[in-house]
Structure formats: structure tokens, C-alpha cells
XYZ file of N, CA and C in Angstrom:
444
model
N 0.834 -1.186 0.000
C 0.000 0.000 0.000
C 0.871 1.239 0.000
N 0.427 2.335 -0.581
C 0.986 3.281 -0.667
C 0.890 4.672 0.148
N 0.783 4.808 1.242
C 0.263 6.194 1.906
C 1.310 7.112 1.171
N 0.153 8.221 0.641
C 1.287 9.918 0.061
C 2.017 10.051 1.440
N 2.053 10.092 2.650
C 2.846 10.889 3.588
C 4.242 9.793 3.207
N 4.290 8.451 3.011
C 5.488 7.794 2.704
C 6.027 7.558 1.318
N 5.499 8.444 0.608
C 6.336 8.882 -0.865
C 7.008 9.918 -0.926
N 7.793 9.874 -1.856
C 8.579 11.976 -2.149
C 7.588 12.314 -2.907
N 6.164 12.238 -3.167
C 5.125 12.990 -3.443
C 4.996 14.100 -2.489
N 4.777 13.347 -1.256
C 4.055 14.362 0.019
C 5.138 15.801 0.258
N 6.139 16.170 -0.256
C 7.131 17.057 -0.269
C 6.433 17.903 -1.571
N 5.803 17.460 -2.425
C 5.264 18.421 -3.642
C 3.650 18.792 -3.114
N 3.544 18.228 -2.009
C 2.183 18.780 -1.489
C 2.267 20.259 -1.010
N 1.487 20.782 -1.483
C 1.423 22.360 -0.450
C 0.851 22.300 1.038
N -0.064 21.732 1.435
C -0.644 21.600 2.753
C -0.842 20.384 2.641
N -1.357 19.988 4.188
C -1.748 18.681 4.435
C -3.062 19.089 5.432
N -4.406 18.672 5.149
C -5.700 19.281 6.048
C -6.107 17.595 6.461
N -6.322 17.959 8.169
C -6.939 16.346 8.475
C -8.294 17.194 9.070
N -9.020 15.999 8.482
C -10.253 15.992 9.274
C -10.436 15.175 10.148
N -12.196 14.774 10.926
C -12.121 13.834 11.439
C -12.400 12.512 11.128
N -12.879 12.330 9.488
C -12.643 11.480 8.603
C -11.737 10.991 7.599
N -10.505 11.889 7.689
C -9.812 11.525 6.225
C -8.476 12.685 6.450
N -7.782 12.390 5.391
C -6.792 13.701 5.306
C -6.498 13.551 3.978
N -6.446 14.534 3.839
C -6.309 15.332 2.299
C -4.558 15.739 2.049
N -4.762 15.587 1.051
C -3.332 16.351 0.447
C -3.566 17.272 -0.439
N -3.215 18.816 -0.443
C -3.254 19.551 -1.545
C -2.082 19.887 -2.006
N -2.402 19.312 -3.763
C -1.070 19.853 -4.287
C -1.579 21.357 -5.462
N -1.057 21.563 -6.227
C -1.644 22.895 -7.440
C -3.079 22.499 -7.963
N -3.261 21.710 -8.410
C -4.064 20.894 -9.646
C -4.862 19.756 -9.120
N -4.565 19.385 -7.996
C -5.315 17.853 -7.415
C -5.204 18.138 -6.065
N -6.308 17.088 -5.929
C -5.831 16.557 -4.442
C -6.186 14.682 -4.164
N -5.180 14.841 -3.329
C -5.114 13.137 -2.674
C -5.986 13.410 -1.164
N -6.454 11.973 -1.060
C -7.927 12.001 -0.096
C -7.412 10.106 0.509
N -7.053 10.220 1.648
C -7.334 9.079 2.378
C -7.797 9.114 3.588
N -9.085 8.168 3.106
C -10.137 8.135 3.961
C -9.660 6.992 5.361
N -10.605 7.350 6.636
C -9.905 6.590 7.679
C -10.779 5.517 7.834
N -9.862 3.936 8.197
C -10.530 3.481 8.601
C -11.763 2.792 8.986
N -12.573 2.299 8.054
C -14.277 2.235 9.196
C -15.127 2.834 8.383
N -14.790 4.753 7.998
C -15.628 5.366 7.517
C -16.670 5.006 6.554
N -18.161 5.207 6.978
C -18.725 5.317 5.712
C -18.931 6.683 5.027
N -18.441 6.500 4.397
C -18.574 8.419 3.153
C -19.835 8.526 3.002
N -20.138 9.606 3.760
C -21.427 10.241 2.695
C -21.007 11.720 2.483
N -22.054 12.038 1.582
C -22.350 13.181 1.178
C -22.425 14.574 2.252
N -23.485 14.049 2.777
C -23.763 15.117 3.904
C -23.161 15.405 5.406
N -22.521 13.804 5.437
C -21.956 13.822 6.719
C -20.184 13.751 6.628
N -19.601 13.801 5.745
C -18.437 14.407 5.160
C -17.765 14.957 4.065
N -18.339 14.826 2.637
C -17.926 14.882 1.485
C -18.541 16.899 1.540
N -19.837 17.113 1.890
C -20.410 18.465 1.701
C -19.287 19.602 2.438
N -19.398 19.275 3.756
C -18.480 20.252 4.102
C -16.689 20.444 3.891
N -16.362 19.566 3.399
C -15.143 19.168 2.819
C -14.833 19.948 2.067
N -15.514 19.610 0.774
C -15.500 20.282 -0.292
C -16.124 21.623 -0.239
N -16.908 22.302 0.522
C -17.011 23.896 0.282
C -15.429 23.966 1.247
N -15.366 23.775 2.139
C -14.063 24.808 2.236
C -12.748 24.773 1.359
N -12.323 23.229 0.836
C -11.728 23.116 -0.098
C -12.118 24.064 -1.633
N -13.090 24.342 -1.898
C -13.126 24.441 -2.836
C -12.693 26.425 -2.604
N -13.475 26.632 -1.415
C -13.171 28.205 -0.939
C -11.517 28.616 -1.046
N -10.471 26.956 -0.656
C -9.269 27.412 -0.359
C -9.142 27.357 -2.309
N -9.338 26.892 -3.052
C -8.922 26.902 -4.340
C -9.919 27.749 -4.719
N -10.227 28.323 -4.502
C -11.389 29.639 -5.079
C -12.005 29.355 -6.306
N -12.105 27.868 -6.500
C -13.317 27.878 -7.388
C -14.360 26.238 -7.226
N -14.968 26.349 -8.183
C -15.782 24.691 -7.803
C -15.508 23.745 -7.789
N -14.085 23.371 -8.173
C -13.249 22.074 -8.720
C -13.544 21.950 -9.960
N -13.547 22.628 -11.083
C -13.816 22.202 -11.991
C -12.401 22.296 -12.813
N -11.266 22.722 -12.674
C -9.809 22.899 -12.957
C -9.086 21.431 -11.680
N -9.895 20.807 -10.979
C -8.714 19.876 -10.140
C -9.069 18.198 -10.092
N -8.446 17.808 -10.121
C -8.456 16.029 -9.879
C -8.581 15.803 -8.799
N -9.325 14.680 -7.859
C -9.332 14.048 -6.776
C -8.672 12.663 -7.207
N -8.193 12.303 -6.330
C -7.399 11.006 -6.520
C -8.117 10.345 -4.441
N -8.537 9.476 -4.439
C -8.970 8.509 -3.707
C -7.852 7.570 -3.460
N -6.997 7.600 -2.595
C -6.056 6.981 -1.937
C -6.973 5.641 -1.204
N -7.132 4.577 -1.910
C -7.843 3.973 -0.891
C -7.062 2.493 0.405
N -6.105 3.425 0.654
C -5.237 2.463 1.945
C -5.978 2.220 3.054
N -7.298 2.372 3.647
C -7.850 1.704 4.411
C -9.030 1.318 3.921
N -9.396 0.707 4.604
C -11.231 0.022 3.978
C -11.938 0.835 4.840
N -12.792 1.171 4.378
C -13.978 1.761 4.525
C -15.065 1.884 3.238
N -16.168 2.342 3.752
C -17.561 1.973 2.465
C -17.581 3.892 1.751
N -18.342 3.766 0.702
C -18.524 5.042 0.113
C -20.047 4.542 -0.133
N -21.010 5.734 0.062
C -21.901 5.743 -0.720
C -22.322 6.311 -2.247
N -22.254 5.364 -3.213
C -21.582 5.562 -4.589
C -22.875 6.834 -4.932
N -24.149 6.364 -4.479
C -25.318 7.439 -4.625
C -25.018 9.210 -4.342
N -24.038 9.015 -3.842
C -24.273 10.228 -2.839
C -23.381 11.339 -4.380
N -22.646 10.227 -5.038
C -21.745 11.072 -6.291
C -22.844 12.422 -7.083
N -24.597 11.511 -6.964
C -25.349 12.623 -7.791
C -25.493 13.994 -6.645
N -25.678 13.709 -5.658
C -25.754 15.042 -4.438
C -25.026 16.181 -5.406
N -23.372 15.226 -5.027
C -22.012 16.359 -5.515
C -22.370 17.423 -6.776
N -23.057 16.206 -8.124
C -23.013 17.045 -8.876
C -24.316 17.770 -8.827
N -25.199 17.714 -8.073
C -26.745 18.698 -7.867
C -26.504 19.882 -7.563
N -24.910 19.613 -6.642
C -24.817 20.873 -5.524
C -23.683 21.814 -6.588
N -23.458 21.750 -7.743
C -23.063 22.874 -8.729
C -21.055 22.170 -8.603
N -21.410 21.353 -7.468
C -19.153 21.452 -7.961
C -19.341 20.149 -8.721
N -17.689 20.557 -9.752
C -17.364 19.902 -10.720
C -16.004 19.433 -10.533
N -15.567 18.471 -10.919
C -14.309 17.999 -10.705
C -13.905 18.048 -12.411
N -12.224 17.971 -12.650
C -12.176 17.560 -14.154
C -11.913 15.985 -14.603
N -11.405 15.708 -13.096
C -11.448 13.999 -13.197
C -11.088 13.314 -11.606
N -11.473 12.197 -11.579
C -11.655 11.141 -10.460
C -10.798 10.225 -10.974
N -10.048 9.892 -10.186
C -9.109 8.504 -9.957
C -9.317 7.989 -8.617
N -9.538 6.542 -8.841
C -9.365 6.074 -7.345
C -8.097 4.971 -7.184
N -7.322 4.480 -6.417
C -6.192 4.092 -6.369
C -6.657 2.750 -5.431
N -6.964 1.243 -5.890
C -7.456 0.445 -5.250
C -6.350 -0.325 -4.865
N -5.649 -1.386 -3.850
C -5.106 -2.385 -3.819
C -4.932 -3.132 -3.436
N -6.607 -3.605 -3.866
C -7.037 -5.156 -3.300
C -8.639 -5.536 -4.718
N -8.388 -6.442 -5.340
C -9.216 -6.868 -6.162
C -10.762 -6.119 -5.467
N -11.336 -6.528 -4.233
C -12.239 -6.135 -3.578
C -12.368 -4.468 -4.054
N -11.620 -3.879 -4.069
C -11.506 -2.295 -4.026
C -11.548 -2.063 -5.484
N -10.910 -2.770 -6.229
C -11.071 -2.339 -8.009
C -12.500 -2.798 -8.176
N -13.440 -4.378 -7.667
C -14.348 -3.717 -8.053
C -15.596 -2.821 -7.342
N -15.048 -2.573 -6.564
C -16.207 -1.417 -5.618
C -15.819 0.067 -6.229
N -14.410 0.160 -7.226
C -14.328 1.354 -7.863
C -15.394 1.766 -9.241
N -15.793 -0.078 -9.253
C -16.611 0.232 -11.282
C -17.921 0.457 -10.597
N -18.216 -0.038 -10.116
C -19.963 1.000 -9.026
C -19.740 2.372 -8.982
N -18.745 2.709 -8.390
C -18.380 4.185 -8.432
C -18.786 5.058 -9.516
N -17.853 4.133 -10.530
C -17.848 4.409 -12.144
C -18.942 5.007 -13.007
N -20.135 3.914 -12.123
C -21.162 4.291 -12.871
C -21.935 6.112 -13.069
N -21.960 6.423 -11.331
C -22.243 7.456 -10.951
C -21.457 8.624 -11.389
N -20.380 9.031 -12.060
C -19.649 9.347 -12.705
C -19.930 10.708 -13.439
N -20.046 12.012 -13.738
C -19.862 12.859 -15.139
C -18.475 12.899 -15.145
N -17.622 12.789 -15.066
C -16.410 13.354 -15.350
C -15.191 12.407 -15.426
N -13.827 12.258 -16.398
C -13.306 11.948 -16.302
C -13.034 10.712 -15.479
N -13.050 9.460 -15.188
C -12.708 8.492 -14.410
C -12.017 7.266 -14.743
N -10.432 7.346 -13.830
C -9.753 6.112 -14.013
C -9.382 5.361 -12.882
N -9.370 4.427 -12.792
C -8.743 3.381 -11.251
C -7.320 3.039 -11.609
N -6.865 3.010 -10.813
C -5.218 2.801 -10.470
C -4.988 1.699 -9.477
N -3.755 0.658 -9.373
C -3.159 0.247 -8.379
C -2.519 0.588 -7.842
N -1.757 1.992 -8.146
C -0.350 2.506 -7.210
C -0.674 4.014 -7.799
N -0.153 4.722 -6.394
C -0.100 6.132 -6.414
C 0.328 6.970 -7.444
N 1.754 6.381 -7.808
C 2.426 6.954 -8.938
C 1.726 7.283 -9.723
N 1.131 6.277 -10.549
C 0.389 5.695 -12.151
C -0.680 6.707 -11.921
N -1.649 7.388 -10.576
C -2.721 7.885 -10.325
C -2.329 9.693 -10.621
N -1.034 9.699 -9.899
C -0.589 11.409 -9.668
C -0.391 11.641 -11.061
N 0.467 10.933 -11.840
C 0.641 10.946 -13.229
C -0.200 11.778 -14.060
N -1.371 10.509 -14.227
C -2.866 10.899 -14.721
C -3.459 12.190 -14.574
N -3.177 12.580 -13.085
C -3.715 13.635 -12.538
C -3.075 15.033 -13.256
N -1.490 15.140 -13.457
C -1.202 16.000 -13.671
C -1.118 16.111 -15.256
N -1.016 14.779 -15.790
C -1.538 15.068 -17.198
C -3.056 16.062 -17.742
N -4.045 15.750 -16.831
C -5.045 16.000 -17.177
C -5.265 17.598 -16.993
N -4.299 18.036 -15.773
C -4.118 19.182 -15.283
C -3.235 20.751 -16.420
N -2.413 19.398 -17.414
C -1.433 20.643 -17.458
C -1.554 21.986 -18.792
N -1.508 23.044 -18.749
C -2.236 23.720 -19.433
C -0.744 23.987 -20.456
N -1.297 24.114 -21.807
C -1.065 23.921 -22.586
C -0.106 25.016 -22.901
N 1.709 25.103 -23.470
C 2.317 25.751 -23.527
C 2.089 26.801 -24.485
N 2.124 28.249 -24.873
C 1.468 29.457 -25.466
C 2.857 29.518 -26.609
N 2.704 29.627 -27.872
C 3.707 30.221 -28.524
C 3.688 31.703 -28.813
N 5.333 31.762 -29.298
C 5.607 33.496 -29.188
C 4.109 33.864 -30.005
N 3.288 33.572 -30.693
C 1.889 34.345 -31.020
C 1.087 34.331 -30.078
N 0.904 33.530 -29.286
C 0.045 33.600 -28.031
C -0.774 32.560 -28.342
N -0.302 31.688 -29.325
C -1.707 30.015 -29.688
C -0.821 28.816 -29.129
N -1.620 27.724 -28.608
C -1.240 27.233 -28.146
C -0.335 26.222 -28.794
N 0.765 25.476 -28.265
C 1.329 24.620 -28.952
C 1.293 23.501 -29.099
């Protein structure tokens, strides 16, 4: 298993925010999310308030950032709760979840279903941050100002 705090990822993190469900990693463009333990995710009872202040610290809806789902402990998600997210106006540009245990890849394609945006599953962190910053990176301007 991979926890970000035991990679040279967690050094390209800008902050580290714990809650009393999970801790987050923020880097420019994404963030990494490992959930604790036990938890069952919902919507209203952790994912809502999460994400408005996150989204307050990136000053916009998520619609420029990746979540990546670190999933190093077991715990349940409620896959339903994905339509809440998108009712309540935030947007992500893509979802990765990082499974590593057969059990967890397929409790990621349920996920899948609930889905608008971008979505890939991963076995290892690396292969996930990758993705993430691919999807992130904005496109270099030539001396005319079009992109290259």
C-alpha cells in the first residue's frame, strides 16, 4: 500500500488538512484524499463540508482539479451520494481512485457508474498522480500567443 505521507510525493504537497474522517493532500491541480478506517462516506456527513471549504481554499468549484482517492484503508462510500455532488453545482475535471485489493477495483466500477467526469482506477499512487497532472497541465502558449 501506498500512503502519500510515505512517498517523495508528500514534499510536492502544499498543505496537508486532516479531518475527522480523512486527510487530504493539496497539491496545485489535485488533491489526494485518504479516507480513515471504518468510515462510511457520505455526502452530507463528510464529502459536503469538505469540499465547500476546499473548494473556498482553491477559489473555485473544482472544476480545474483532480481528486485522486487513496484507498489504503477500507472503509464503504456511498456511490449514490456522487449525484448530491453534482446537484450541488461542484465539478471535478477527473476522479481517480487508487485500489489495492481486487475487492476495491471492483467497488471502484460501481463508483464508475455514478460518474460525469473523467474516471480512471489505479493500483499505485504513482500511475494515479501521473494521470492527474496530465489532465491538469495547461497547454504551452507560442511566441503568437496560440497554443502549442
Amino acid at each position: 500500500m501506498g500512503y502519500l505521507k510515505d512517498s517523495s510525493f508528500y514534499y510536492d504537497a502544499i498543505q496537508e488538512r486532516r479531518y475527522p474522517c480523512a486527510t487530504y493532500y493539496l497539491f496545485d491541480t489535485f488533491i489526494v484524499a485518504e479516507i480513515d478506517e471504518g468510515i462510511v462516506y457520505t455526502w452530507d456527513d463528510h464529502a459536503k463540508p469538505i469540499v465547500a471549504e476546499l473548494s473556498e481554499l482553491y477559489d473555485q468549484k473544482g472544476e480545474g482539479l483532480v481528486l485522486i482517492s487513496n484507498r489504503v484503508h477500507s472503509y464503504s462510500v456511498k456511490p449514490s451520494d456522487w449525484i448530491k455532488f453534482f446537484k450541488s453545482d461542484y465539478k471535478l475535471k477527473g476522479y481517480g481512485i487508487v485500489s489495492y485489493t481486487r475487492k476495491g477495483l471492483i467497488a471502484s466500477l460501481v463508483e464508475k457508474l455514478f460518474m460525469r467526469n473523467t474516471f480512471q482506477s489505479f493500483t499505485n499512487l504513482e500511475e494515479a498522480i501521473a494521470w492527474a497532472r496530465s489532465l491538469t497541465q495547461t497547454p504551452k502558449k507560442t511566441s503568437n500567443g496560440k497554443s502549442a
